[in-house]
Amino acid sequence: MTEDIVIVGAGAVGRMVRQILEDCNRAGANWNFCGFLDANPALHGSELHGAPILGDLTWLAQHPGAAVALAIGAPAARQRTISHVQRIARPKIATLIHPRAWISDRVTIGAGVIIYPDVLIDCDVTIHDYALINKTCTIGHDTVIHPFVTMAPGVKLGGTTVIGEGCDLGINSATIQGLQIGAWSVIGAGAAVVRSLPANITAVGVPARVIRSREPGWQL
């Protein structure tokens, strides 16, 4: 059965999520891609790669049967967007997994998760709602990824790692096994995390060191 779907976000992430959607259809899924939704009114009525930009999130109120794919890279913006979506309508939030991802049979994946190609996920991993796992990421066994996490391309997580809600892990960053990174923290590109880190910080370097702390709730 074919199911209508729109992509929220008409930027670079949106273009890639459309490609994932198309590749899923080639592998046997039955999504009918209707177009993009975006908050920028200057884009409304135009096209992106031949697909219409239909309007903003209010479009969902008139199209309650359409599923939604969240193509928002920044964790805080993704959290605000899903809150806005749920105030307007209660659509199905699609989970999209690229057919070229390798995922153990014993992995739990929540709603609204987007997994790019060439991702490797070991056994007994839990990925909570609205996480975005970019290309070539690897996730070790027994790891827990909380909601709204973004993993940029090439992130490597050792086994039994816990990544807190809303963390933003930069390109090619990595952790050793058994660590925790607190909620709404930012890990810089190429950083090597060798000890647990608190919430609401930014850490960079090899080994990763904290260079900034924020007040709780800074992302709201």
XYZ file of N, CA and C in Angstrom:
660
model
N 0.842 -1.198 0.000
C 0.000 0.000 0.000
C 0.875 1.244 0.000
N 0.605 2.167 -0.920
C 1.378 3.396 -1.011
C 0.954 4.372 0.084
N 1.936 5.058 0.656
C 1.666 6.007 1.743
C 2.293 7.347 1.401
N 1.500 8.431 1.489
C 2.009 9.773 1.242
C 2.994 10.178 2.330
N 4.018 10.936 1.917
C 4.995 11.425 2.874
C 5.510 12.779 2.408
N 5.778 13.671 3.364
C 6.438 14.947 3.099
C 7.716 15.011 3.921
N 8.674 15.752 3.407
C 9.933 15.970 4.115
C 9.909 17.371 4.687
N 10.127 17.490 5.987
C 10.181 18.785 6.657
C 11.628 19.258 6.663
N 11.877 20.306 5.902
C 13.224 20.832 5.750
C 13.664 20.751 4.301
N 13.897 21.896 3.681
C 14.258 21.933 2.268
C 15.706 22.368 2.073
N 16.550 21.979 3.018
C 17.971 22.272 2.903
C 18.756 21.042 2.470
N 20.046 21.030 2.827
C 20.921 19.924 2.432
C 20.451 18.602 3.029
N 20.029 18.618 4.302
C 19.543 17.385 4.920
C 18.290 16.907 4.207
N 17.400 17.826 3.848
C 16.196 17.454 3.132
C 16.496 16.782 1.808
N 17.479 17.295 1.073
C 17.834 16.675 -0.202
C 18.346 15.254 0.002
N 19.151 15.064 1.056
C 19.671 13.720 1.304
C 18.583 12.779 1.791
N 17.677 13.276 2.634
C 16.578 12.425 3.101
C 15.700 12.007 1.929
N 15.516 12.901 0.955
C 14.766 12.490 -0.238
C 15.480 11.338 -0.944
N 16.798 11.419 -1.047
C 17.537 10.329 -1.691
C 17.372 9.014 -0.917
N 17.429 9.099 0.409
C 17.205 7.897 1.218
C 15.815 7.335 0.944
N 14.828 8.217 0.884
C 13.456 7.799 0.604
C 13.374 7.085 -0.745
N 13.997 7.646 -1.756
C 13.976 7.029 -3.080
C 14.683 5.676 -3.074
N 15.809 5.589 -2.368
C 16.523 4.316 -2.292
C 15.714 3.270 -1.524
N 14.994 3.706 -0.497
C 14.108 2.771 0.217
C 13.024 2.247 -0.717
N 12.465 3.130 -1.557
C 11.451 2.687 -2.512
C 12.021 1.688 -3.512
N 13.249 1.905 -3.949
C 13.864 0.945 -4.870
C 14.056 -0.419 -4.213
N 14.197 -0.405 -2.888
C 14.384 -1.656 -2.145
C 13.062 -2.302 -1.739
N 11.930 -1.689 -2.107
C 10.648 -2.324 -1.852
C 9.660 -1.541 -1.022
N 10.057 -0.374 -0.490
C 9.103 0.465 0.240
C 8.113 1.094 -0.739
N 7.056 1.692 -0.214
C 5.994 2.249 -1.071
C 5.617 3.662 -0.637
N 6.604 4.516 -0.484
C 6.333 5.904 -0.142
C 5.978 6.697 -1.395
N 4.964 7.535 -1.293
C 4.624 8.504 -2.334
C 5.079 9.876 -1.852
N 6.183 10.359 -2.399
C 6.759 11.623 -1.951
C 5.962 12.786 -2.525
N 5.342 13.572 -1.631
C 4.486 14.697 -2.046
C 5.273 15.978 -2.245
N 6.339 16.173 -1.470
C 7.117 17.393 -1.562
C 7.703 17.763 -0.210
N 8.226 18.982 -0.149
C 8.907 19.490 1.045
C 8.026 20.509 1.770
N 8.220 20.613 3.078
C 7.696 21.702 3.881
C 8.871 22.471 4.454
N 8.765 23.795 4.508
C 9.866 24.608 5.018
C 9.301 25.888 5.615
N 9.954 26.374 6.662
C 9.474 27.575 7.355
C 9.730 28.856 6.577
N 10.584 28.821 5.576
C 10.944 30.034 4.828
C 9.884 30.331 3.767
N 9.079 31.378 3.948
C 8.001 31.656 2.982
C 8.514 31.987 1.590
N 9.765 32.447 1.475
C 10.309 32.764 0.158
C 10.440 31.526 -0.723
N 10.476 30.359 -0.111
C 10.614 29.121 -0.875
C 9.285 28.527 -1.301
N 8.207 28.949 -0.675
C 6.909 28.315 -0.921
C 6.471 28.522 -2.373
N 6.006 27.448 -2.987
C 5.595 27.488 -4.382
C 6.714 27.236 -5.369
N 7.953 27.151 -4.887
C 9.069 26.832 -5.773
C 9.313 25.329 -5.758
N 10.369 24.902 -6.436
C 10.696 23.485 -6.500
C 12.129 23.246 -6.052
N 12.365 22.050 -5.552
C 13.701 21.610 -5.183
C 13.928 20.259 -5.843
N 14.873 20.231 -6.785
C 15.142 19.006 -7.554
C 13.854 18.433 -8.157
N 13.017 19.342 -8.658
C 11.803 18.926 -9.335
C 10.627 18.608 -8.445
N 10.783 18.720 -7.137
C 9.693 18.448 -6.195
C 9.201 19.755 -5.593
N 7.888 19.893 -5.356
C 7.357 21.160 -4.866
C 7.688 21.418 -3.400
N 7.906 22.680 -3.077
C 7.941 23.118 -1.687
C 6.544 23.610 -1.381
N 5.811 22.825 -0.619
C 4.361 22.937 -0.509
C 3.903 24.061 0.415
N 4.758 24.485 1.313
C 4.389 25.482 2.307
C 5.084 25.192 3.612
N 4.520 25.696 4.709
C 5.101 25.440 6.025
C 4.331 24.321 6.724
N 4.547 24.175 8.020
C 3.959 23.051 8.744
C 2.432 23.092 8.796
N 1.835 24.265 8.575
C 0.375 24.330 8.601
C -0.252 23.489 7.484
N 0.529 23.162 6.453
C 0.041 22.276 5.382
C -0.471 20.959 5.957
N 0.127 20.512 7.052
C -0.242 19.215 7.636
C -1.678 19.200 8.147
N -2.193 20.356 8.571
C -3.563 20.385 9.098
C -4.585 20.020 8.034
N -4.297 20.318 6.769
C -5.215 19.993 5.680
C -4.915 18.644 5.025
N -3.842 18.006 5.473
C -3.434 16.723 4.876
C -3.080 15.752 6.007
N -4.059 15.367 6.817
C -3.773 14.573 8.016
C -3.269 13.167 7.721
N -3.432 12.685 6.498
C -2.979 11.334 6.189
C -1.524 11.230 5.802
N -0.841 12.362 5.625
C 0.544 12.332 5.163
C 1.497 12.066 6.324
N 2.442 11.174 6.100
C 3.520 10.956 7.065
C 4.565 12.058 6.917
N 5.414 12.184 7.934
C 6.417 13.241 7.985
C 7.793 12.618 8.192
N 8.765 13.072 7.389
C 10.174 12.753 7.623
C 10.877 14.034 8.047
N 11.508 14.002 9.205
C 12.169 15.189 9.744
C 13.584 15.290 9.185
N 13.825 16.318 8.376
C 15.132 16.527 7.764
C 15.741 17.805 8.328
N 15.940 17.813 9.638
C 16.469 18.957 10.377
C 17.751 18.497 11.064
N 18.874 19.109 10.695
C 20.150 18.621 11.206
C 20.424 18.960 12.654
N 20.113 20.179 13.081
C 20.441 20.612 14.437
C 19.475 20.001 15.443
N 19.972 19.387 16.523
C 19.073 18.721 17.467
C 18.018 19.638 18.072
N 18.394 20.846 18.500
C 17.422 21.738 19.123
C 16.336 22.147 18.140
N 16.723 22.445 16.899
C 15.732 22.797 15.886
C 14.823 21.614 15.591
N 15.367 20.407 15.603
C 14.536 19.227 15.360
C 13.534 19.033 16.485
N 13.955 19.274 17.726
C 13.033 19.163 18.861
C 11.923 20.204 18.757
N 12.261 21.448 18.434
C 11.246 22.496 18.294
C 10.290 22.173 17.151
N 10.838 21.628 16.071
C 10.000 21.310 14.910
C 8.991 20.227 15.238
N 9.407 19.163 15.914
C 8.456 18.085 16.220
C 7.406 18.586 17.199
N 7.764 19.477 18.118
C 6.770 20.052 19.025
C 5.732 20.855 18.243
N 6.199 21.607 17.242
C 5.298 22.400 16.409
C 4.398 21.486 15.583
N 4.995 20.447 14.988
C 4.212 19.490 14.211
C 3.083 18.908 15.053
N 3.391 18.517 16.269
C 2.398 17.853 17.115
C 1.327 18.801 17.621
N 1.590 20.109 17.610
C 0.543 21.074 17.939
C -0.432 21.263 16.784
N 0.050 21.061 15.566
C -0.782 21.261 14.378
C -1.565 20.014 14.030
N -0.902 18.865 14.092
C -1.501 17.603 13.660
C -0.808 16.476 14.413
N -1.285 15.276 14.198
C -0.667 14.093 14.798
C -0.288 13.115 13.691
N 0.604 13.532 12.798
C 0.932 12.649 11.675
C 1.828 11.498 12.119
N 1.903 10.492 11.283
C 2.919 9.462 11.460
C 4.282 10.088 11.210
N 5.222 9.866 12.121
C 6.591 10.333 11.928
C 7.394 9.157 11.398
N 7.855 9.273 10.175
C 8.484 8.145 9.497
C 9.883 7.882 10.037
N 10.215 6.619 10.179
C 11.582 6.154 10.404
C 12.114 5.664 9.071
N 13.232 6.228 8.630
C 13.813 5.879 7.332
C 15.210 5.316 7.547
N 15.427 4.105 7.079
C 16.709 3.422 7.219
C 17.202 3.066 5.826
N 18.334 3.592 5.453
C 18.848 3.323 4.119
C 19.126 1.830 3.953
N 18.769 1.262 2.814
C 18.965 -0.180 2.636
C 20.418 -0.624 2.677
N 21.345 0.292 2.551
C 22.760 -0.088 2.620
C 23.344 0.056 4.022
N 22.514 0.353 5.006
C 22.977 0.320 6.405
C 23.007 -1.133 6.878
N 24.007 -1.470 7.707
C 24.063 -2.807 8.315
C 23.678 -2.656 9.786
N 22.602 -3.325 10.168
C 22.059 -3.188 11.518
C 21.800 -4.579 12.068
N 22.319 -4.852 13.256
C 22.085 -6.139 13.903
C 20.591 -6.399 14.065
N 20.235 -7.687 14.104
C 18.838 -8.046 14.345
C 18.358 -7.630 15.730
N 19.259 -7.384 16.640
C 18.884 -7.069 18.025
C 19.183 -5.601 18.331
N 18.529 -4.734 17.565
C 18.641 -3.286 17.750
C 17.232 -2.726 17.852
N 17.024 -1.801 18.782
C 15.735 -1.135 18.956
C 15.834 0.273 18.400
N 14.926 0.625 17.493
C 14.969 1.921 16.814
C 13.618 2.603 16.982
N 13.627 3.838 17.463
C 12.411 4.571 17.758
C 11.809 5.256 16.541
N 10.775 6.056 16.797
C 10.065 6.789 15.751
C 10.896 7.967 15.252
N 10.772 8.261 13.961
C 11.385 9.452 13.410
C 12.884 9.395 13.254
N 13.478 8.220 13.400
C 14.925 8.073 13.248
C 15.266 8.037 11.760
N 16.349 8.719 11.386
C 16.864 8.687 10.018
C 18.259 8.082 10.067
N 18.471 7.020 9.286
C 19.765 6.347 9.233
C 20.258 6.357 7.793
N 21.419 6.937 7.591
C 22.017 7.117 6.267
C 22.715 5.830 5.805
N 23.210 5.818 4.549
C 23.910 4.633 4.062
C 25.246 4.392 4.755
N 25.660 3.122 4.733
C 26.977 2.688 5.218
C 27.153 2.873 6.720
N 26.051 2.949 7.442
C 26.086 2.939 8.910
C 26.185 1.492 9.381
N 26.958 1.249 10.448
C 27.115 -0.072 11.053
C 26.672 -0.001 12.506
N 25.720 -0.843 12.899
C 25.190 -0.822 14.263
C 25.249 -2.235 14.830
N 25.999 -2.385 15.916
C 26.184 -3.686 16.561
C 24.935 -4.093 17.346
N 25.002 -5.267 17.958
C 23.853 -5.836 18.656
C 23.539 -5.092 19.954
N 22.261 -5.181 20.336
C 21.759 -4.677 21.619
C 21.940 -3.180 21.800
N 21.846 -2.470 20.706
C 21.864 -1.005 20.714
C 20.428 -0.507 20.772
N 20.213 0.609 21.480
C 18.912 1.276 21.507
C 19.065 2.691 20.971
N 18.283 3.014 19.939
C 18.279 4.359 19.365
C 16.885 4.936 19.583
N 16.804 5.970 20.394
C 15.510 6.554 20.736
C 15.027 7.504 19.636
N 13.835 8.037 19.840
C 13.119 8.796 18.812
C 13.919 9.990 18.284
N 13.731 10.245 16.985
C 14.168 11.463 16.301
C 15.684 11.634 16.253
N 16.437 10.554 16.384
C 17.885 10.629 16.183
C 18.190 10.648 14.693
N 19.307 11.268 14.339
C 19.767 11.312 12.960
C 21.184 10.755 12.928
N 21.370 9.635 12.193
C 22.654 8.932 12.147
C 23.177 9.054 10.719
N 24.224 9.845 10.554
C 24.712 10.159 9.217
C 25.605 9.044 8.668
N 26.023 9.206 7.432
C 26.728 8.148 6.707
C 28.035 7.739 7.388
N 28.351 6.460 7.280
C 29.584 5.800 7.750
C 29.765 5.850 9.265
N 28.734 6.165 10.018
C 28.841 6.078 11.477
C 28.879 4.612 11.913
N 29.572 4.331 13.015
C 29.544 3.000 13.610
C 29.171 3.133 15.079
N 28.315 2.217 15.537
C 27.793 2.259 16.899
C 28.048 0.903 17.543
N 28.841 0.896 18.619
C 29.219 -0.342 19.277
C 28.088 -0.941 20.094
N 28.270 -2.196 20.454
C 27.263 -2.989 21.166
C 26.801 -2.316 22.459
N 25.530 -2.510 22.782
C 24.935 -2.077 24.057
C 24.952 -0.571 24.260
N 25.087 0.162 23.204
C 25.059 1.625 23.291
C 23.610 2.108 23.330
N 23.384 3.219 24.021
C 22.070 3.860 24.088
C 22.202 5.282 23.557
N 21.384 5.598 22.565
C 21.352 6.928 21.972
C 19.986 7.532 22.269
N 19.973 8.605 23.023
C 18.717 9.200 23.468
C 18.114 10.099 22.379
N 16.868 10.576 22.584
C 16.181 11.329 21.528
C 16.934 12.570 21.058
N 16.730 12.891 19.785
C 17.192 14.122 19.144
C 18.706 14.201 18.983
N 19.411 13.109 19.153
C 20.859 13.103 18.909
C 21.122 13.241 17.414
N 22.159 14.007 17.068
C 22.666 14.060 15.701
C 24.091 13.525 15.688
N 24.334 12.544 14.829
C 25.678 12.028 14.595
C 26.083 12.413 13.184
N 27.094 13.254 13.056
C 27.592 13.686 11.755
C 28.338 12.535 11.071
N 28.694 12.686 9.790
C 29.372 11.598 9.098
C 30.630 11.118 9.831
N 30.774 9.797 9.880
C 32.003 9.195 10.373
C 32.154 9.088 11.873
N 31.114 9.359 12.658
C 31.219 9.240 14.117
C 31.379 7.768 14.490
N 32.259 7.494 15.463
C 32.510 6.132 15.936
C 32.261 6.075 17.446
N 31.320 5.226 17.851
C 30.997 5.085 19.274
C 31.414 3.707 19.744
N 32.229 3.661 20.807
C 32.581 2.392 21.404
C 31.391 1.762 22.109
N 31.506 0.480 22.405
C 30.409 -0.235 23.044
C 30.056 0.325 24.410
N 28.804 0.091 24.813
C 28.243 0.490 26.112
C 28.381 1.988 26.371
N 28.304 2.762 25.317
C 28.306 4.215 25.428
C 26.871 4.705 25.593
N 26.687 5.784 26.345
C 25.376 6.414 26.492
C 25.493 7.859 26.012
N 24.709 8.184 24.991
C 24.705 9.537 24.430
C 23.405 10.217 24.840
N 23.510 11.300 25.601
C 22.342 11.962 26.159
C 21.501 12.678 25.121
N 20.297 13.000 25.522
C 19.342 13.669 24.634
C 19.958 14.904 23.988
N 19.718 15.055 22.684
C 20.078 16.278 21.988
C 21.551 16.508 21.758
N 22.396 15.517 21.998
C 23.822 15.712 21.730
C 24.075 15.848 20.240
N 25.068 16.654 19.907
C 25.454 16.907 18.524
C 26.914 16.491 18.378
N 27.144 15.359 17.701
C 28.480 14.778 17.589
C 29.059 15.116 16.221
N 30.195 15.832 16.213
C 30.756 16.350 14.977
C 31.402 15.290 14.106
N 31.704 15.678 12.877
C 32.280 14.783 11.874
C 33.533 14.091 12.420
N 33.549 12.752 12.278
C 34.709 11.922 12.638
C 35.092 11.990 14.111
N 34.173 12.423 14.960
C 34.450 12.323 16.397
C 34.278 10.876 16.832
N 34.827 10.541 18.009
C 34.823 9.145 18.454
C 34.837 9.088 19.969
N 34.326 7.969 20.497
C 34.435 7.700 21.931
C 35.066 6.328 22.134
N 35.767 6.162 23.247
C 36.115 4.819 23.677
C 34.892 4.213 24.352
N 34.988 2.945 24.691
C 33.831 2.231 25.232
C 33.507 2.686 26.655
N 32.222 2.499 27.016
C 31.803 2.636 28.401
C 31.628 4.049 28.910
N 31.524 5.034 28.028
C 31.427 6.430 28.459
C 29.991 6.933 28.395
N 29.762 8.053 29.080
C 28.497 8.763 28.989
C 28.769 10.211 28.597
N 27.942 10.718 27.692
C 27.978 12.131 27.332
C 26.626 12.711 27.698
N 26.624 13.745 28.528
C 25.388 14.305 29.047
C 24.564 15.006 27.988
N 23.300 15.238 28.322
C 22.331 15.787 27.376
C 22.745 17.161 26.853
N 22.426 17.392 25.585
C 22.581 18.682 24.910
C 24.021 19.181 24.914
N 24.940 18.239 24.828
C 26.348 18.590 24.670
C 26.752 18.530 23.210
N 27.801 19.252 22.868
C 28.318 19.331 21.506
C 29.752 18.810 21.523
N 30.024 17.851 20.633
C 31.370 17.298 20.505
C 31.911 17.719 19.146
N 33.073 18.368 19.151
C 33.614 18.936 17.930
C 34.100 17.904 16.941
N 34.257 18.343 15.704
C 34.747 17.464 14.643
C 36.111 16.899 15.011
N 36.271 15.582 14.824
C 37.550 14.926 15.060
C 37.915 14.728 16.513
N 37.043 15.090 17.437
C 37.371 14.951 18.860
C 37.414 13.476 19.260
N 38.281 13.158 20.210
C 38.388 11.805 20.765
C 37.996 11.859 22.234
N 36.824 11.317 22.544
C 36.292 11.366 23.907
C 36.800 10.141 24.658
N 37.605 10.373 25.694
C 38.217 9.263 26.436
C 37.770 9.227 27.893
N 36.864 10.115 28.269
C 36.261 10.084 29.601
C 34.844 10.617 29.484
N 33.998 10.271 30.437
C 32.615 10.748 30.408
C 32.574 12.264 30.528
N 31.550 12.859 29.903
C 31.417 14.309 29.877
C 30.043 14.708 30.391
N 29.937 15.871 31.033
C 28.654 16.304 31.595
C 27.724 16.854 30.523
N 26.530 17.214 30.952
C 25.542 17.815 30.067
C 25.890 19.258 29.750
N 25.383 19.749 28.634
C 25.378 21.175 28.272
C 26.769 21.768 28.108
N 27.671 20.968 27.540
C 29.032 21.473 27.324
C 29.391 21.355 25.851
N 30.475 22.038 25.476
C 31.129 21.792 24.195
C 32.519 21.272 24.482
N 32.902 20.174 23.812
C 34.229 19.589 23.993
C 34.871 19.392 22.627
N 36.166 19.676 22.543
C 36.903 19.532 21.286
C 38.269 18.939 21.581
N 38.928 18.442 20.544
C 40.327 18.064 20.643
C 40.571 16.592 20.885
N 41.872 16.261 20.946
C 42.341 14.898 21.171
C 43.379 14.924 22.288
N 43.031 14.421 23.477
C 41.696 13.975 23.874
C 40.740 15.163 24.027
N 39.438 14.875 23.994
C 38.444 15.944 24.065
C 38.506 16.655 25.405
N 38.454 17.984 25.381
C 38.439 18.788 26.595
C 37.280 19.779 26.498
N 36.706 20.104 27.642
C 35.560 21.016 27.679
C 36.056 22.443 27.483
N 35.462 23.136 26.514
C 35.833 24.534 26.280
C 34.693 25.494 26.560
N 33.489 24.938 26.805
C 32.344 25.815 27.051
C 31.297 25.061 27.846
N 30.656 25.744 28.782
C 29.516 25.195 29.513
C 28.332 26.136 29.345
N 27.122 25.560 29.282
C 25.910 26.347 29.113
C 24.955 26.065 30.260
N 24.009 26.971 30.440
C 22.966 26.744 31.436
C 21.994 25.675 30.953
N 21.489 24.832 31.845
C 20.479 23.867 31.430
C 19.294 24.564 30.755
N 18.795 23.961 29.700
C 17.690 24.542 28.939
C 18.123 25.505 27.863
N 19.420 25.623 27.613
C 19.907 26.588 26.620
C 19.331 26.333 25.233
N 18.946 25.086 24.948
C 18.496 24.739 23.603
C 17.073 25.168 23.320
N 16.307 25.577 24.356
C 14.896 25.897 24.168
C 14.716 27.256 23.489
